[in-house]
CSV table of C-alpha atoms in Angstrom, one decimal:
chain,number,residue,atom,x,y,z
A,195,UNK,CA,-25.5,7.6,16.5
A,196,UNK,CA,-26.8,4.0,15.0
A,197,UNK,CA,-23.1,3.5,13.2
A,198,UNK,CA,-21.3,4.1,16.7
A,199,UNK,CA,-23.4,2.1,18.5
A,200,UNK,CA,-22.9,-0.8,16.2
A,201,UNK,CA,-19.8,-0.6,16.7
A,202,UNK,CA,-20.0,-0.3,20.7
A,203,UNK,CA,-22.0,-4.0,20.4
A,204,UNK,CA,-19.1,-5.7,17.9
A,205,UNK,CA,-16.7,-4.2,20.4
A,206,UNK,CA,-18.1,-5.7,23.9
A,207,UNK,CA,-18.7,-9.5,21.1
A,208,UNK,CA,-14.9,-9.4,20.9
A,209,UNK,CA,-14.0,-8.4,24.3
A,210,UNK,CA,-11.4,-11.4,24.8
A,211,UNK,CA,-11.4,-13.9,27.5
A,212,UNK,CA,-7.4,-13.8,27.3
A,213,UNK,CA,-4.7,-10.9,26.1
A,214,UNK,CA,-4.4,-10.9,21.9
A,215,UNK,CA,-1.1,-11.4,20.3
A,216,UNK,CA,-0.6,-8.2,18.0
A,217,UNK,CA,-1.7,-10.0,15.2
A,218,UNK,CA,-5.0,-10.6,16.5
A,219,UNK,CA,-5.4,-7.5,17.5
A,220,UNK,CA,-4.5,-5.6,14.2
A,221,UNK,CA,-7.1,-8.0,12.3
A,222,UNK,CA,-10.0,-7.5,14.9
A,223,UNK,CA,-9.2,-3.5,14.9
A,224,UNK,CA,-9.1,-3.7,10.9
A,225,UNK,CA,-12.2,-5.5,10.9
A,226,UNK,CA,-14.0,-2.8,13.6
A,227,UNK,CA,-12.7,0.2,11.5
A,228,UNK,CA,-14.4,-1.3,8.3
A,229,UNK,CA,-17.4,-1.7,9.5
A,230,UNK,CA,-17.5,2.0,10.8
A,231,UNK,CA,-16.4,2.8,7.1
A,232,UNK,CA,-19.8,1.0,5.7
A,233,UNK,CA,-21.9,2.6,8.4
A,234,UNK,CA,-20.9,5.7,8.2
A,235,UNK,CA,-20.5,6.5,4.7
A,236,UNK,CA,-23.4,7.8,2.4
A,237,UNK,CA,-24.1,4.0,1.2
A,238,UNK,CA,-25.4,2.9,4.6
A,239,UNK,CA,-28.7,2.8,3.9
A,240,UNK,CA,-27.9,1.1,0.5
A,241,UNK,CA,-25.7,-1.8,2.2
A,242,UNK,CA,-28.5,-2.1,5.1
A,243,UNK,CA,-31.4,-2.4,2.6
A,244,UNK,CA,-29.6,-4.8,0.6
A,245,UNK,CA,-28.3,-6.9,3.2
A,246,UNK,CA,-31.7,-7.4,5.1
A,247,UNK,CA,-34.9,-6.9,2.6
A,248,UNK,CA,-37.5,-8.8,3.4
A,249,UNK,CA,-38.7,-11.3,-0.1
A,250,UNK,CA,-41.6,-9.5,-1.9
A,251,UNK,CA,-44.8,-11.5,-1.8
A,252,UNK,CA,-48.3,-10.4,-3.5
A,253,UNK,CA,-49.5,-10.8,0.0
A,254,UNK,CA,-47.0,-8.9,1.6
A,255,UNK,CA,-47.2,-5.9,-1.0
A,256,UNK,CA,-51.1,-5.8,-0.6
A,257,UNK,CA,-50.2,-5.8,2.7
A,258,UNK,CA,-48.4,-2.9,2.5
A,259,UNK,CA,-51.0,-1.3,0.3
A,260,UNK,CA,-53.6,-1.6,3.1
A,261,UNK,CA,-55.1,-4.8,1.5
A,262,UNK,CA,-55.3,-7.5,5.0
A,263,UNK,CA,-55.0,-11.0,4.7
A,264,UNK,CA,-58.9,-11.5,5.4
A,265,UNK,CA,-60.1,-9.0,2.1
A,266,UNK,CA,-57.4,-10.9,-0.3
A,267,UNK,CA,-58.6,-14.3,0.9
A,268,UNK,CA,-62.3,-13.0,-0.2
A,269,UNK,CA,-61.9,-11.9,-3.3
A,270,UNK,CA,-59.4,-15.0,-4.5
A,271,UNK,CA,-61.9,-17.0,-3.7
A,272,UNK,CA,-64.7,-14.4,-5.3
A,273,UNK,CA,-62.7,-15.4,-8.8
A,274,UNK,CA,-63.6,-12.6,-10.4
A,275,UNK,CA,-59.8,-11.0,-10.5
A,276,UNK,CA,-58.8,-14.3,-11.5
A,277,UNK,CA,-61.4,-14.2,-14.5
A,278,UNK,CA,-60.0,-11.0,-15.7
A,279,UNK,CA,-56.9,-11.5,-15.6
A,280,UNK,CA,-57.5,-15.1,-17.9
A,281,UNK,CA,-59.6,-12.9,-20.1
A,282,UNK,CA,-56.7,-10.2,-20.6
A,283,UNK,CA,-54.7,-13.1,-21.4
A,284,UNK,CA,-56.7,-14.8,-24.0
A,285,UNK,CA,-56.6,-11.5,-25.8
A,286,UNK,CA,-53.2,-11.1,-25.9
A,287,UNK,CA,-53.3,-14.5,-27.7
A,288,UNK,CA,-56.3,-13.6,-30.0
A,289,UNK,CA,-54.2,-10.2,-30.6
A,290,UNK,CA,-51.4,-12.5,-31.9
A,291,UNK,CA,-49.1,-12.4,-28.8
A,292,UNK,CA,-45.8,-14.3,-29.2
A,293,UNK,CA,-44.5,-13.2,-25.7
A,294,UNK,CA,-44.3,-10.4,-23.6
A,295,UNK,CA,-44.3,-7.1,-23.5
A,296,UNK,CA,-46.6,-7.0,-26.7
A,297,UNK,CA,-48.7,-3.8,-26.5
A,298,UNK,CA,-50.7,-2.4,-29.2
A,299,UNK,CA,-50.7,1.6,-29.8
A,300,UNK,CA,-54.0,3.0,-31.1
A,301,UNK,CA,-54.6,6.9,-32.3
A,302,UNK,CA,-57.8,8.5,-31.5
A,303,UNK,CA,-58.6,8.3,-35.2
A,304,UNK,CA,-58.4,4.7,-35.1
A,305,UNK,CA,-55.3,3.7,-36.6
A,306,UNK,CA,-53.1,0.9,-34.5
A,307,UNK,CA,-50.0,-1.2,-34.4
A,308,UNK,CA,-48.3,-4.0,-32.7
A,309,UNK,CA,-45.0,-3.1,-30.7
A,310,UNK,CA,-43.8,-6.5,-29.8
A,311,UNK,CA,-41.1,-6.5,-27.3
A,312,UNK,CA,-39.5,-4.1,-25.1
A,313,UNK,CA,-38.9,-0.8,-27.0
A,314,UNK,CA,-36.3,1.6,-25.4
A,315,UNK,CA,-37.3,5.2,-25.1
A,316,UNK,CA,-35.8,6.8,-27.5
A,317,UNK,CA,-37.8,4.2,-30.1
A,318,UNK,CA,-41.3,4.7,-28.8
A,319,UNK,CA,-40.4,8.6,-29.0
A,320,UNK,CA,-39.4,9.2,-32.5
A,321,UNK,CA,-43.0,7.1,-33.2
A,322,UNK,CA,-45.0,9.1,-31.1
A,323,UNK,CA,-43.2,11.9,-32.5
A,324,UNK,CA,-44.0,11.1,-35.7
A,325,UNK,CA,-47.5,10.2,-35.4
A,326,UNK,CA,-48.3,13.7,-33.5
A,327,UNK,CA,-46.7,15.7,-36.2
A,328,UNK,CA,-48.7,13.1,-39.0
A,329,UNK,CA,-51.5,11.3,-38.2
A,330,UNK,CA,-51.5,9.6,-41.4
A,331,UNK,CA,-47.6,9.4,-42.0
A,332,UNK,CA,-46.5,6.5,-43.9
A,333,UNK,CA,-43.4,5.7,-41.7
A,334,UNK,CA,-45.3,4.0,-39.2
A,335,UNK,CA,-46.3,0.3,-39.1
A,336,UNK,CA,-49.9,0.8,-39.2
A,337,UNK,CA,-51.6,-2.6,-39.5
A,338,UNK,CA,-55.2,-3.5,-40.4
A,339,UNK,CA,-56.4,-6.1,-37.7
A,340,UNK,CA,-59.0,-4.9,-35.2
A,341,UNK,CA,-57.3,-5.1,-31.9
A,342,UNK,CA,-59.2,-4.7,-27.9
A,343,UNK,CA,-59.9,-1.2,-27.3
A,344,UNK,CA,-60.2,0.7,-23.7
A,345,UNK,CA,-62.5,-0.2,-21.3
A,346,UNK,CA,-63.7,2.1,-18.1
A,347,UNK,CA,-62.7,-0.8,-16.2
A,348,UNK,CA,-59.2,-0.8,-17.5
A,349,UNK,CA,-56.1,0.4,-14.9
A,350,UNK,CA,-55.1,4.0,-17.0
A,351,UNK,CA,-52.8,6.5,-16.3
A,352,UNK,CA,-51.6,9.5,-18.3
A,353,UNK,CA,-54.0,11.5,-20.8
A,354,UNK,CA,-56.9,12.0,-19.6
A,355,UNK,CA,-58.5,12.9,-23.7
A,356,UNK,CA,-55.2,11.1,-25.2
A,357,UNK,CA,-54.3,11.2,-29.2
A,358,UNK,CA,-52.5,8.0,-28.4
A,359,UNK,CA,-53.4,5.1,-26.5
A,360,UNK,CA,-50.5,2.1,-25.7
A,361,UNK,CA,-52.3,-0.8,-24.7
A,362,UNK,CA,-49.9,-3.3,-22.7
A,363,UNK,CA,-50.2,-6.6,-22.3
A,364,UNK,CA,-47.0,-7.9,-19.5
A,365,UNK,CA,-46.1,-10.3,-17.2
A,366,UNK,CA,-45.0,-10.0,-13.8
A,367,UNK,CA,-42.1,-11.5,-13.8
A,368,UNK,CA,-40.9,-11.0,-17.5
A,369,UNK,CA,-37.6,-9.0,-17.3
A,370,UNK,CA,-38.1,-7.6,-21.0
A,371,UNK,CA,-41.7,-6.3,-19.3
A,372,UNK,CA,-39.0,-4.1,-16.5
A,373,UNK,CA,-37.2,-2.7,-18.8
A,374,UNK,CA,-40.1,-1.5,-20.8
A,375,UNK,CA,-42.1,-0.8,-17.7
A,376,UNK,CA,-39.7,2.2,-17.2
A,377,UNK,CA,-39.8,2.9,-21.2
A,378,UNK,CA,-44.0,3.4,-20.6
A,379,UNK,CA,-43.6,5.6,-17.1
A,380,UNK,CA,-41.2,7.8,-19.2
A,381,UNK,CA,-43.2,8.3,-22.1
A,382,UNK,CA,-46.7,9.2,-19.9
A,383,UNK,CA,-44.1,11.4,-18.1
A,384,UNK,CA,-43.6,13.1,-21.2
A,385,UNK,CA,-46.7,13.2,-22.8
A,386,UNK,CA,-48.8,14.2,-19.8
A,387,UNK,CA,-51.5,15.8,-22.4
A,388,UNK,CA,-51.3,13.5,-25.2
A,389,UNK,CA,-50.4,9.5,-24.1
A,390,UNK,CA,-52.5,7.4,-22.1
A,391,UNK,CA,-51.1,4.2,-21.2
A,392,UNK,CA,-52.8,0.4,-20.7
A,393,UNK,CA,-52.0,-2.1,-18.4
A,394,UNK,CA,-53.8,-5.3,-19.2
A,395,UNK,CA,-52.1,-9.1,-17.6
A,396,UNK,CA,-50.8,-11.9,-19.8
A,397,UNK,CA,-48.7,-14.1,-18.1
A,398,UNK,CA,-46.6,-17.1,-19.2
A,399,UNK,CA,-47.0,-19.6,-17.0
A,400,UNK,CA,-44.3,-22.1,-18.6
A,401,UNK,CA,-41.3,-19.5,-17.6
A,402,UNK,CA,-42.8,-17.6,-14.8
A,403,UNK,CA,-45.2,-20.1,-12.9
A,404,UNK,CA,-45.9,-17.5,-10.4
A,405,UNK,CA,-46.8,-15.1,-12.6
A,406,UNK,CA,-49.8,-15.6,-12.6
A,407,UNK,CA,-51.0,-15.7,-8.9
A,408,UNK,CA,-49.9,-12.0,-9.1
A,409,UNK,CA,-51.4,-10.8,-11.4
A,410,UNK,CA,-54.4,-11.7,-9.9
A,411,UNK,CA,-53.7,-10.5,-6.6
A,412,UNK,CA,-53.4,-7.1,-8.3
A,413,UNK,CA,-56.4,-7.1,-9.6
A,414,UNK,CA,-57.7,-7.6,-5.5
A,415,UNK,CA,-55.8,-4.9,-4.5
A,416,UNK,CA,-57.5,-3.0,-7.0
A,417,UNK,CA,-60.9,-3.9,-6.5
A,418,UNK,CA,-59.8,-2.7,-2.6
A,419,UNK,CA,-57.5,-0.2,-2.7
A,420,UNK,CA,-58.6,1.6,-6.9
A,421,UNK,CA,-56.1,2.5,-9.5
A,422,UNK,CA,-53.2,4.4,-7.8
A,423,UNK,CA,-52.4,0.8,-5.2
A,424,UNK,CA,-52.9,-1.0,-8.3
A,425,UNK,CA,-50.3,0.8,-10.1
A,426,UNK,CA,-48.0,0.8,-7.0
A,427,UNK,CA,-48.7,-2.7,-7.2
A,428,UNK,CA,-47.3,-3.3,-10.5
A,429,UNK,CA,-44.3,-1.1,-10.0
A,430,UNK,CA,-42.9,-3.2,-6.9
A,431,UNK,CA,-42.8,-6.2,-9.2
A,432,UNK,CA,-41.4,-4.1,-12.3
A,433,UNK,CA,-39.5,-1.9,-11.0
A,434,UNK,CA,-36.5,-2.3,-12.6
């Protein structure tokens, strides 16, 4: 197998040119067995991932996603994915953005508000708990200014006919917009029928200058690839 035939290859690399004292020889052998330990023990896919993955790009995850070098350079320099993406920002501004994630939850009666910053589970849970079981409850932080609404062009998943909408707006490189990235996949996981979730770009360019730049590759890959690459695009950035 691959873990003895590592171990063949380290064996002929320390064949020596002269006899080893015994000291030598016990730290070579101690060396040899721990290496078969690593390989052959149920982290060895683990250790070799971690030891030899490759940097993530947005042109090497496009890549991967089916979208070549030729059809990225064509639509970066279309501009249109850059103009949406500049657009998503400036309403995250208008919307009264301080940072990211900040993502605005709106019922299908109309009622919203602001969830600024990355809200565990268990948060955004009890409030979608209570908004089912009252639409009109008085325990939740409606608020009165008139927020962006859905789009057929935005990138959706979950409800198809949802009670509750989460608009997001995230950056790419935020690691608040991770850990809530995995707060939103639960949460349309557990309200197949009910949520629908948002993802709309706002990107900070003074603490993640390369921000930016992938967001609007996304937005390529989803003009060539639709909504499930673009989505897979997202993840392996946020992916926590």
């Amino acid at each position: 197998n691959r873990s003895n035939a590592m171990i063949y290859v380290m064996e002929q690399q320390i064949q020596p040119k002269k006899q080893l004292t015994p000291a030598q020889a016990i730290l070579i052998a101690g060396g040899v067995i721990a290496l078969a330990i690593i390989l052959s023990g149920s982290n060895a896919r683990a250790w070799l991932k971690d030891t030899f993955t490759v940097e993530k790009t947005p042109e090497r995850v496009a890549a991967m996603l089916g979208v070549g070098k030729t059809t990225l350079d064509a639509c970066l320099a279309d501009g249109t994915a850059k103009a949406i993406v500049e657009r998503q920002n400036s309403e995250s501004s208008t919307a009264g953005a301080q940072g990211t994630p900040f993502g605005i939850l709106r019922t299908d009666t109309g009622k919203t508000f602001v969830i600024a910053g990355a809200l565990k589970y268990e948060q955004l849970k009890s409030l979608i708990d209570e908004i089912l079981a009252n639409p009109n409850s008085t325990k939740v932080p409606w608020t009165t200014p008139v927020y962006p609404v859905a789009a057929p062009t935005d990138h959706k998943i979950g409800a198809e006919n949802p009670k509750i909408t989460l608009i997001e707006y995230s950056d790419l490189d935020c690691p608040y917009c991770k850990q809530f990235q995995t707060t939103m996949h639960q949460v349309v996981n557990a309200y197949p029928d009910t949520v629908a979730w948002i993802y709309r770009h706002s990107p900070i360019d003074s603490l993640h200058p390369d921000a930016r730049y992938k967001s609007i590759v996304s937005e390529c890959v989803a003009t060539a690839k639709g909504n499930t690459a673009f989505w897979k695009y997202i993840d392996t950035f946020l992916k926590l």
